[in-house]
PDB file of C-alpha atoms in Angstrom:
ATOM      1  CA  MET L 155    -216.010 138.652 -57.242  1.00  0.00           C
ATOM      2  CA  ARG L 156    -212.505 137.805 -56.138  1.00  0.00           C
ATOM      3  CA  THR L 157    -211.287 137.770 -59.761  1.00  0.00           C
ATOM      4  CA  LEU L 158    -212.985 141.094 -60.407  1.00  0.00           C
ATOM      5  CA  ALA L 159    -211.362 142.596 -57.307  1.00  0.00           C
ATOM      6  CA  ARG L 160    -207.927 141.430 -58.465  1.00  0.00           C
ATOM      7  CA  PHE L 161    -208.488 142.905 -61.915  1.00  0.00           C
ATOM      8  CA  ALA L 162    -209.595 146.225 -60.380  1.00  0.00           C
ATOM      9  CA  GLN L 163    -206.256 146.390 -58.539  1.00  0.00           C
ATOM     10  CA  HIS L 164    -204.253 145.830 -61.729  1.00  0.00           C
ATOM     11  CA  PRO L 165    -202.610 148.954 -63.241  1.00  0.00           C
ATOM     12  CA  LEU L 166    -204.128 148.106 -66.630  1.00  0.00           C
ATOM     13  CA  PHE L 167    -207.588 148.534 -65.117  1.00  0.00           C
ATOM     14  CA  VAL L 168    -206.802 152.128 -64.181  1.00  0.00           C
ATOM     15  CA  VAL L 169    -205.416 152.785 -67.666  1.00  0.00           C
ATOM     16  CA  ALA L 170    -208.463 151.218 -69.315  1.00  0.00           C
ATOM     17  CA  LEU L 171    -210.767 153.211 -67.029  1.00  0.00           C
ATOM     18  CA  PHE L 172    -208.957 156.445 -67.913  1.00  0.00           C
ATOM     19  CA  PHE L 173    -209.099 155.793 -71.653  1.00  0.00           C
ATOM     20  CA  GLY L 174    -212.733 154.716 -71.427  1.00  0.00           C
ATOM     21  CA  ALA L 175    -213.656 157.888 -69.557  1.00  0.00           C
ATOM     22  CA  TRP L 176    -211.742 159.952 -72.119  1.00  0.00           C
ATOM     23  CA  GLU L 177    -213.647 158.403 -75.015  1.00  0.00           C
ATOM     24  CA  ALA L 178    -217.006 158.689 -73.231  1.00  0.00           C
ATOM     25  CA  VAL L 179    -216.545 162.327 -72.241  1.00  0.00           C
ATOM     26  CA  ALA L 180    -215.474 163.278 -75.772  1.00  0.00           C
ATOM     27  CA  ARG L 181    -218.234 161.312 -77.524  1.00  0.00           C
ATOM     28  CA  THR L 182    -221.068 162.550 -75.288  1.00  0.00           C
ATOM     29  CA  GLY L 183    -220.110 166.186 -75.831  1.00  0.00           C
ATOM     30  CA  LEU L 184    -219.394 166.965 -72.176  1.00  0.00           C
ATOM     31  CA  VAL L 185    -216.202 168.562 -73.452  1.00  0.00           C
ATOM     32  CA  ALA L 186    -215.980 170.213 -76.868  1.00  0.00           C
ATOM     33  CA  ALA L 187    -214.139 168.154 -79.483  1.00  0.00           C
ATOM     34  CA  ALA L 188    -211.891 171.150 -80.137  1.00  0.00           C
ATOM     35  CA  LEU L 189    -210.632 170.836 -76.552  1.00  0.00           C
ATOM     36  CA  LEU L 190    -210.661 167.043 -76.189  1.00  0.00           C
ATOM     37  CA  PRO L 191    -210.799 164.889 -79.337  1.00  0.00           C
ATOM     38  CA  PRO L 192    -212.020 161.299 -78.850  1.00  0.00           C
ATOM     39  CA  LEU L 193    -209.368 158.737 -78.034  1.00  0.00           C
ATOM     40  CA  THR L 194    -210.167 156.741 -81.170  1.00  0.00           C
ATOM     41  CA  ALA L 195    -209.590 159.843 -83.305  1.00  0.00           C
ATOM     42  CA  VAL L 196    -206.270 160.513 -81.576  1.00  0.00           C
ATOM     43  CA  ILE L 197    -205.156 156.918 -82.141  1.00  0.00           C
ATOM     44  CA  GLY L 198    -206.083 157.264 -85.809  1.00  0.00           C
ATOM     45  CA  VAL L 199    -203.926 160.398 -86.015  1.00  0.00           C
ATOM     46  CA  LEU L 200    -201.092 158.555 -84.264  1.00  0.00           C
ATOM     47  CA  VAL L 201    -201.257 155.724 -86.809  1.00  0.00           C
ATOM     48  CA  GLU L 202    -201.160 158.288 -89.616  1.00  0.00           C
ATOM     49  CA  LEU L 203    -198.206 160.106 -88.046  1.00  0.00           C
ATOM     50  CA  LEU L 204    -196.239 156.874 -87.734  1.00  0.00           C
ATOM     51  CA  GLN L 205    -196.432 156.497 -91.493  1.00  0.00           C
ATOM     52  CA  ARG L 206    -194.437 159.701 -92.000  1.00  0.00           C
ATOM     53  CA  PRO L 207    -190.634 159.386 -92.402  1.00  0.00           C
ATOM     54  CA  THR L 208    -190.149 162.768 -90.706  1.00  0.00           C
ATOM     55  CA  VAL L 209    -191.809 161.482 -87.533  1.00  0.00           C
ATOM     56  CA  TRP L 210    -189.606 158.386 -87.457  1.00  0.00           C
ATOM     57  CA  MET L 211    -186.555 160.604 -87.981  1.00  0.00           C
ATOM     58  CA  ALA L 212    -187.648 162.747 -85.029  1.00  0.00           C
ATOM     59  CA  ILE L 213    -188.147 159.628 -82.896  1.00  0.00           C
ATOM     60  CA  ALA L 214    -184.691 158.345 -83.843  1.00  0.00           C
ATOM     61  CA  VAL L 215    -183.044 161.676 -82.958  1.00  0.00           C
ATOM     62  CA  THR L 216    -184.782 161.885 -79.584  1.00  0.00           C
ATOM     63  CA  ALA L 217    -184.037 158.237 -78.781  1.00  0.00           C
ATOM     64  CA  GLY L 218    -180.370 158.783 -79.645  1.00  0.00           C
ATOM     65  CA  GLU L 219    -180.168 161.856 -77.418  1.00  0.00           C
ATOM     66  CA  VAL L 220    -181.865 160.095 -74.508  1.00  0.00           C
ATOM     67  CA  LEU L 221    -179.686 156.979 -74.778  1.00  0.00           C
ATOM     68  CA  ALA L 222    -176.479 159.020 -75.117  1.00  0.00           C
ATOM     69  CA  ALA L 223    -177.354 161.115 -72.056  1.00  0.00           C
ATOM     70  CA  PHE L 224    -178.276 157.957 -70.146  1.00  0.00           C
ATOM     71  CA  ALA L 225    -175.002 156.222 -71.089  1.00  0.00           C
ATOM     72  CA  ILE L 226    -173.046 159.218 -69.765  1.00  0.00           C
ATOM     73  CA  ALA L 227    -175.054 160.140 -66.672  1.00  0.00           C
ATOM     74  CA  LEU L 228    -175.533 156.670 -65.172  1.00  0.00           C
ATOM     75  CA  PRO L 229    -171.895 155.492 -64.849  1.00  0.00           C
ATOM     76  CA  LEU L 230    -170.715 159.011 -64.046  1.00  0.00           C
ATOM     77  CA  GLY L 231    -173.358 159.442 -61.344  1.00  0.00           C
ATOM     78  CA  VAL L 232    -172.645 155.999 -59.882  1.00  0.00           C
ATOM     79  CA  ALA L 233    -168.902 156.746 -59.778  1.00  0.00           C
ATOM     80  CA  ILE L 234    -169.440 160.117 -58.087  1.00  0.00           C
ATOM     81  CA  GLY L 235    -171.910 158.623 -55.607  1.00  0.00           C
ATOM     82  CA  LEU L 236    -169.444 155.868 -54.687  1.00  0.00           C
ATOM     83  CA  ALA L 237    -166.592 158.352 -54.347  1.00  0.00           C
ATOM     84  CA  LEU L 238    -168.589 160.650 -52.066  1.00  0.00           C
ATOM     85  CA  SER L 239    -169.606 157.719 -49.887  1.00  0.00           C
ATOM     86  CA  GLU L 240    -166.082 156.316 -49.664  1.00  0.00           C
ATOM     87  CA  SER L 241    -164.605 159.643 -48.554  1.00  0.00           C
ATOM     88  CA  ARG L 242    -166.118 161.327 -45.512  1.00  0.00           C
ATOM     89  CA  PHE L 243    -164.378 164.611 -46.305  1.00  0.00           C
ATOM     90  CA  TRP L 244    -165.461 164.919 -49.947  1.00  0.00           C
ATOM     91  CA  GLY L 245    -168.882 163.580 -49.079  1.00  0.00           C
ATOM     92  CA  ALA L 246    -169.345 166.265 -46.438  1.00  0.00           C
ATOM     93  CA  VAL L 247    -168.185 168.925 -48.912  1.00  0.00           C
ATOM     94  CA  PHE L 248    -170.064 167.985 -52.083  1.00  0.00           C
ATOM     95  CA  ARG L 249    -173.146 166.042 -50.957  1.00  0.00           C
ATOM     96  CA  PRO L 250    -174.957 169.221 -49.789  1.00  0.00           C
ATOM     97  CA  VAL L 251    -174.101 170.852 -53.135  1.00  0.00           C
ATOM     98  CA  PHE L 252    -175.698 167.999 -55.094  1.00  0.00           C
ATOM     99  CA  GLN L 253    -178.745 168.012 -52.823  1.00  0.00           C
ATOM    100  CA  PHE L 254    -179.114 171.778 -53.240  1.00  0.00           C
ATOM    101  CA  LEU L 255    -178.850 171.620 -57.037  1.00  0.00           C
ATOM    102  CA  PHE L 256    -181.222 168.655 -57.129  1.00  0.00           C
ATOM    103  CA  SER L 257    -183.888 170.702 -55.341  1.00  0.00           C
ATOM    104  CA  ILE L 258    -183.782 173.456 -57.995  1.00  0.00           C
ATOM    105  CA  PRO L 259    -186.059 173.051 -61.060  1.00  0.00           C
ATOM    106  CA  LYS L 260    -183.696 172.117 -63.888  1.00  0.00           C
ATOM    107  CA  SER L 261    -185.649 174.175 -66.423  1.00  0.00           C
ATOM    108  CA  VAL L 262    -184.139 177.395 -65.035  1.00  0.00           C
ATOM    109  CA  PHE L 263    -180.717 176.222 -66.245  1.00  0.00           C
ATOM    110  CA  LEU L 264    -181.854 175.460 -69.810  1.00  0.00           C
ATOM    111  CA  PRO L 265    -181.111 178.968 -71.202  1.00  0.00           C
ATOM    112  CA  MET L 266    -177.553 178.648 -69.877  1.00  0.00           C
ATOM    113  CA  PHE L 267    -177.068 175.408 -71.826  1.00  0.00           C
ATOM    114  CA  ILE L 268    -178.413 177.074 -74.966  1.00  0.00           C
ATOM    115  CA  LEU L 269    -176.034 180.027 -74.582  1.00  0.00           C
ATOM    116  CA  ALA L 270    -173.034 177.816 -73.814  1.00  0.00           C
ATOM    117  CA  ILE L 271    -173.563 174.924 -76.264  1.00  0.00           C
ATOM    118  CA  GLY L 272    -176.125 176.111 -78.810  1.00  0.00           C
ATOM    119  CA  ILE L 273    -179.312 174.421 -79.975  1.00  0.00           C
ATOM    120  CA  GLY L 274    -177.884 171.279 -81.545  1.00  0.00           C
ATOM    121  CA  ILE L 275    -177.908 167.669 -80.394  1.00  0.00           C
ATOM    122  CA  PRO L 276    -174.925 168.077 -77.980  1.00  0.00           C
ATOM    123  CA  GLN L 277    -176.960 170.603 -75.993  1.00  0.00           C
ATOM    124  CA  LYS L 278    -179.864 168.155 -75.632  1.00  0.00           C
ATOM    125  CA  ILE L 279    -177.506 165.391 -74.492  1.00  0.00           C
ATOM    126  CA  ALA L 280    -175.741 167.681 -72.020  1.00  0.00           C
ATOM    127  CA  TYR L 281    -179.032 168.868 -70.578  1.00  0.00           C
ATOM    128  CA  GLY L 282    -180.265 165.274 -70.301  1.00  0.00           C
ATOM    129  CA  VAL L 283    -177.108 164.373 -68.359  1.00  0.00           C
ATOM    130  CA  PHE L 284    -177.572 167.420 -66.130  1.00  0.00           C
ATOM    131  CA  SER L 285    -181.209 166.513 -65.462  1.00  0.00           C
ATOM    132  CA  MET L 286    -180.388 162.916 -64.538  1.00  0.00           C
ATOM    133  CA  ILE L 287    -177.068 162.922 -62.747  1.00  0.00           C
ATOM    134  CA  PHE L 288    -178.207 164.459 -59.451  1.00  0.00           C
ATOM    135  CA  ILE L 289    -180.776 161.768 -58.661  1.00  0.00           C
ATOM    136  CA  VAL L 290    -178.190 159.101 -59.534  1.00  0.00           C
ATOM    137  CA  VAL L 291    -175.520 160.593 -57.245  1.00  0.00           C
ATOM    138  CA  ILE L 292    -177.889 161.057 -54.311  1.00  0.00           C
ATOM    139  CA  SER L 293    -179.452 157.605 -54.700  1.00  0.00           C
ATOM    140  CA  MET L 294    -176.091 155.880 -55.000  1.00  0.00           C
ATOM    141  CA  SER L 295    -174.740 157.655 -51.928  1.00  0.00           C
ATOM    142  CA  ALA L 296    -177.715 156.426 -49.935  1.00  0.00           C
ATOM    143  CA  ALA L 297    -177.373 152.909 -51.390  1.00  0.00           C
ATOM    144  CA  VAL L 298    -173.683 152.675 -50.481  1.00  0.00           C
ATOM    145  CA  GLU L 299    -174.395 153.734 -46.916  1.00  0.00           C
ATOM    146  CA  SER L 300    -176.971 150.931 -46.639  1.00  0.00           C
ATOM    147  CA  VAL L 301    -174.344 148.234 -47.364  1.00  0.00           C
ATOM    148  CA  ARG L 302    -173.544 146.267 -44.233  1.00  0.00           C
ATOM    149  CA  GLY L 303    -170.214 147.222 -42.724  1.00  0.00           C
ATOM    150  CA  SER L 304    -169.556 143.616 -41.701  1.00  0.00           C
ATOM    151  CA  HIS L 305    -169.599 142.547 -45.356  1.00  0.00           C
ATOM    152  CA  LEU L 306    -167.055 145.207 -46.249  1.00  0.00           C
ATOM    153  CA  LEU L 307    -164.884 144.289 -43.264  1.00  0.00           C
ATOM    154  CA  VAL L 308    -164.775 140.614 -44.201  1.00  0.00           C
ATOM    155  CA  ALA L 309    -163.945 141.405 -47.842  1.00  0.00           C
ATOM    156  CA  ARG L 310    -161.120 143.747 -46.866  1.00  0.00           C
ATOM    157  CA  CYS L 311    -159.752 141.305 -44.283  1.00  0.00           C
ATOM    158  CA  TYR L 312    -159.427 138.747 -47.081  1.00  0.00           C
ATOM    159  CA  GLY L 313    -157.447 141.271 -49.130  1.00  0.00           C
ATOM    160  CA  ALA L 314    -160.120 142.153 -51.683  1.00  0.00           C
ATOM    161  CA  THR L 315    -159.201 144.977 -54.029  1.00  0.00           C
ATOM    162  CA  ARG L 316    -161.459 147.996 -54.614  1.00  0.00           C
ATOM    163  CA  ALA L 317    -162.726 146.433 -57.844  1.00  0.00           C
ATOM    164  CA  GLN L 318    -163.458 143.142 -56.073  1.00  0.00           C
ATOM    165  CA  VAL L 319    -165.221 144.918 -53.214  1.00  0.00           C
ATOM    166  CA  PHE L 320    -167.379 146.778 -55.699  1.00  0.00           C
ATOM    167  CA  ARG L 321    -168.177 143.655 -57.738  1.00  0.00           C
ATOM    168  CA  HIS L 322    -168.795 141.186 -54.910  1.00  0.00           C
ATOM    169  CA  VAL L 323    -170.067 143.399 -52.068  1.00  0.00           C
ATOM    170  CA  TYR L 324    -171.381 146.728 -53.310  1.00  0.00           C
ATOM    171  CA  LEU L 325    -173.011 145.570 -56.555  1.00  0.00           C
ATOM    172  CA  PRO L 326    -175.076 142.667 -55.116  1.00  0.00           C
ATOM    173  CA  SER L 327    -176.209 144.828 -52.186  1.00  0.00           C
ATOM    174  CA  MET L 328    -177.001 147.877 -54.317  1.00  0.00           C
ATOM    175  CA  LEU L 329    -178.534 146.218 -57.379  1.00  0.00           C
ATOM    176  CA  PRO L 330    -182.177 146.758 -56.337  1.00  0.00           C
ATOM    177  CA  ALA L 331    -181.441 150.404 -55.482  1.00  0.00           C
ATOM    178  CA  LEU L 332    -179.470 150.773 -58.706  1.00  0.00           C
ATOM    179  CA  LEU L 333    -182.384 149.494 -60.790  1.00  0.00           C
ATOM    180  CA  GLU L 334    -184.733 151.870 -59.006  1.00  0.00           C
ATOM    181  CA  THR L 335    -182.260 154.675 -59.700  1.00  0.00           C
ATOM    182  CA  VAL L 336    -182.189 153.704 -63.384  1.00  0.00           C
ATOM    183  CA  ARG L 337    -185.985 154.016 -63.552  1.00  0.00           C
ATOM    184  CA  LEU L 338    -186.059 157.370 -61.772  1.00  0.00           C
ATOM    185  CA  GLY L 339    -183.029 158.690 -63.628  1.00  0.00           C
ATOM    186  CA  MET L 340    -184.520 157.856 -67.013  1.00  0.00           C
ATOM    187  CA  ILE L 341    -187.637 159.834 -66.088  1.00  0.00           C
ATOM    188  CA  PHE L 342    -185.530 162.921 -65.380  1.00  0.00           C
ATOM    189  CA  ASN L 343    -183.394 162.296 -68.461  1.00  0.00           C
ATOM    190  CA  PHE L 344    -186.370 161.773 -70.793  1.00  0.00           C
ATOM    191  CA  THR L 345    -188.147 164.832 -69.406  1.00  0.00           C
ATOM    192  CA  GLY L 346    -185.042 166.968 -69.762  1.00  0.00           C
ATOM    193  CA  VAL L 347    -184.409 166.004 -73.393  1.00  0.00           C
ATOM    194  CA  ILE L 348    -188.072 166.497 -74.402  1.00  0.00           C
ATOM    195  CA  LEU L 349    -188.155 169.865 -72.618  1.00  0.00           C
ATOM    196  CA  ALA L 350    -184.953 170.986 -74.343  1.00  0.00           C
ATOM    197  CA  GLU L 351    -186.362 169.993 -77.733  1.00  0.00           C
ATOM    198  CA  MET L 352    -189.626 171.828 -77.058  1.00  0.00           C
ATOM    199  CA  TYR L 353    -187.826 174.956 -75.852  1.00  0.00           C
ATOM    200  CA  VAL L 354    -185.624 175.407 -78.910  1.00  0.00           C
ATOM    201  CA  SER L 355    -184.652 172.732 -81.395  1.00  0.00           C
ATOM    202  CA  GLN L 356    -184.514 171.945 -85.086  1.00  0.00           C
ATOM    203  CA  VAL L 357    -185.511 168.262 -84.872  1.00  0.00           C
ATOM    204  CA  GLY L 358    -186.843 165.725 -82.397  1.00  0.00           C
ATOM    205  CA  ILE L 359    -190.180 164.472 -81.117  1.00  0.00           C
ATOM    206  CA  GLY L 360    -190.204 167.251 -78.524  1.00  0.00           C
ATOM    207  CA  LYS L 361    -189.873 169.792 -81.331  1.00  0.00           C
ATOM    208  CA  LEU L 362    -192.882 168.269 -83.101  1.00  0.00           C
ATOM    209  CA  ILE L 363    -194.952 168.261 -79.913  1.00  0.00           C
ATOM    210  CA  GLY L 364    -194.060 171.898 -79.295  1.00  0.00           C
ATOM    211  CA  THR L 365    -194.988 172.851 -82.848  1.00  0.00           C
ATOM    212  CA  TRP L 366    -198.320 171.022 -82.652  1.00  0.00           C
ATOM    213  CA  GLY L 367    -199.098 172.766 -79.387  1.00  0.00           C
ATOM    214  CA  GLU L 368    -198.220 176.226 -80.726  1.00  0.00           C
ATOM    215  CA  ASN L 369    -200.439 175.672 -83.772  1.00  0.00           C
ATOM    216  CA  TYR L 370    -203.259 174.248 -81.637  1.00  0.00           C
ATOM    217  CA  GLN L 371    -203.209 170.932 -83.481  1.00  0.00           C
ATOM    218  CA  LEU L 372    -204.724 169.082 -80.536  1.00  0.00           C
ATOM    219  CA  PRO L 373    -205.121 165.605 -82.127  1.00  0.00           C
ATOM    220  CA  GLN L 374    -201.461 165.609 -83.202  1.00  0.00           C
ATOM    221  CA  LEU L 375    -200.391 166.982 -79.804  1.00  0.00           C
ATOM    222  CA  LEU L 376    -202.244 164.269 -77.893  1.00  0.00           C
ATOM    223  CA  ALA L 377    -200.953 161.634 -80.304  1.00  0.00           C
ATOM    224  CA  GLY L 378    -197.390 162.802 -79.615  1.00  0.00           C
ATOM    225  CA  ILE L 379    -198.034 162.681 -75.871  1.00  0.00           C
ATOM    226  CA  LEU L 380    -199.380 159.133 -76.184  1.00  0.00           C
ATOM    227  CA  LEU L 381    -196.292 158.121 -78.151  1.00  0.00           C
ATOM    228  CA  VAL L 382    -193.879 159.582 -75.592  1.00  0.00           C
ATOM    229  CA  SER L 383    -195.891 158.107 -72.712  1.00  0.00           C
ATOM    230  CA  ALA L 384    -195.868 154.649 -74.303  1.00  0.00           C
ATOM    231  CA  ALA L 385    -192.072 154.772 -74.684  1.00  0.00           C
ATOM    232  CA  ALA L 386    -191.640 155.850 -71.048  1.00  0.00           C
ATOM    233  CA  VAL L 387    -193.994 153.146 -69.753  1.00  0.00           C
ATOM    234  CA  LEU L 388    -192.276 150.466 -71.850  1.00  0.00           C
ATOM    235  CA  PHE L 389    -188.861 151.328 -70.431  1.00  0.00           C
ATOM    236  CA  ASN L 390    -190.220 151.614 -66.890  1.00  0.00           C
ATOM    237  CA  GLU L 391    -191.916 148.225 -67.023  1.00  0.00           C
ATOM    238  CA  SER L 392    -188.834 146.594 -68.574  1.00  0.00           C
ATOM    239  CA  ILE L 393    -186.734 147.750 -65.617  1.00  0.00           C
ATOM    240  CA  ARG L 394    -189.480 146.642 -63.223  1.00  0.00           C
ATOM    241  CA  VAL L 395    -189.342 143.114 -64.688  1.00  0.00           C
ATOM    242  CA  ILE L 396    -185.572 142.993 -64.165  1.00  0.00           C
ATOM    243  CA  GLU L 397    -186.017 144.373 -60.650  1.00  0.00           C
ATOM    244  CA  THR L 398    -188.543 141.649 -59.845  1.00  0.00           C
ATOM    245  CA  LYS L 399    -186.208 138.983 -61.212  1.00  0.00           C
ATOM    246  CA  TYR L 400    -183.403 140.088 -58.890  1.00  0.00           C
ATOM    247  CA  GLY L 401    -185.674 140.992 -55.991  1.00  0.00           C
ATOM    248  CA  HIS L 402    -184.210 138.169 -53.853  1.00  0.00           C
ATOM    249  CA  TRP L 403    -181.007 140.235 -53.616  1.00  0.00           C
ATOM    250  CA  ARG L 404    -182.853 142.569 -51.267  1.00  0.00           C
ATOM    251  CA  GLN L 405    -182.755 139.889 -48.602  1.00  0.00           C
TER     252      GLN L 405
END
């Protein structure tokens, strides 16, 4: 019983329960197959899609856009967050602006990016950066403020430079929060890029998902959603493993 209770608390149990319910509902006819194809059929479609070069090209384009946006937004957001926390004046001026923009659904700004940049890959990268950077700035500002002032005082009394303070005081103290920010930021980034591709694009996995949805190709649509979900879960769990490894830094 104790082993069963532990398994029931495992995230994989919930996933298995969801997929099992999906297959059962579809196979028993509780929901029409036109509205909910069986999971096994969707997986078969996914396997078939992964044999197409065009699908792999779309995956490569989307992955490149997401990684490029991530590589820009993360260091830029961390730098801005540190700067706003180090300066009371600029923090008081710009922190409310970032919080206000963060509260607005980013999808309302997508037409502006299309008008300003076009529908190519740079627009997807720019929109991914825009979607991610606010959560990074806000999280980093909060993380910096949580660093003990006594640690900073000792480092500065010993003549530590700004770079040394960041490396030996800020980074160890903020690493858990930084990893959590990476996980959250990637969610916003990934969502932004996929949304931009679905809205208007010539290539990308989001473009394919949008096309399948418009043509009511439900097996292909669900297969695309499974593919995107698997990529997001894989990244999320990879960061969680790293976070667990360095969890002692929270002490």
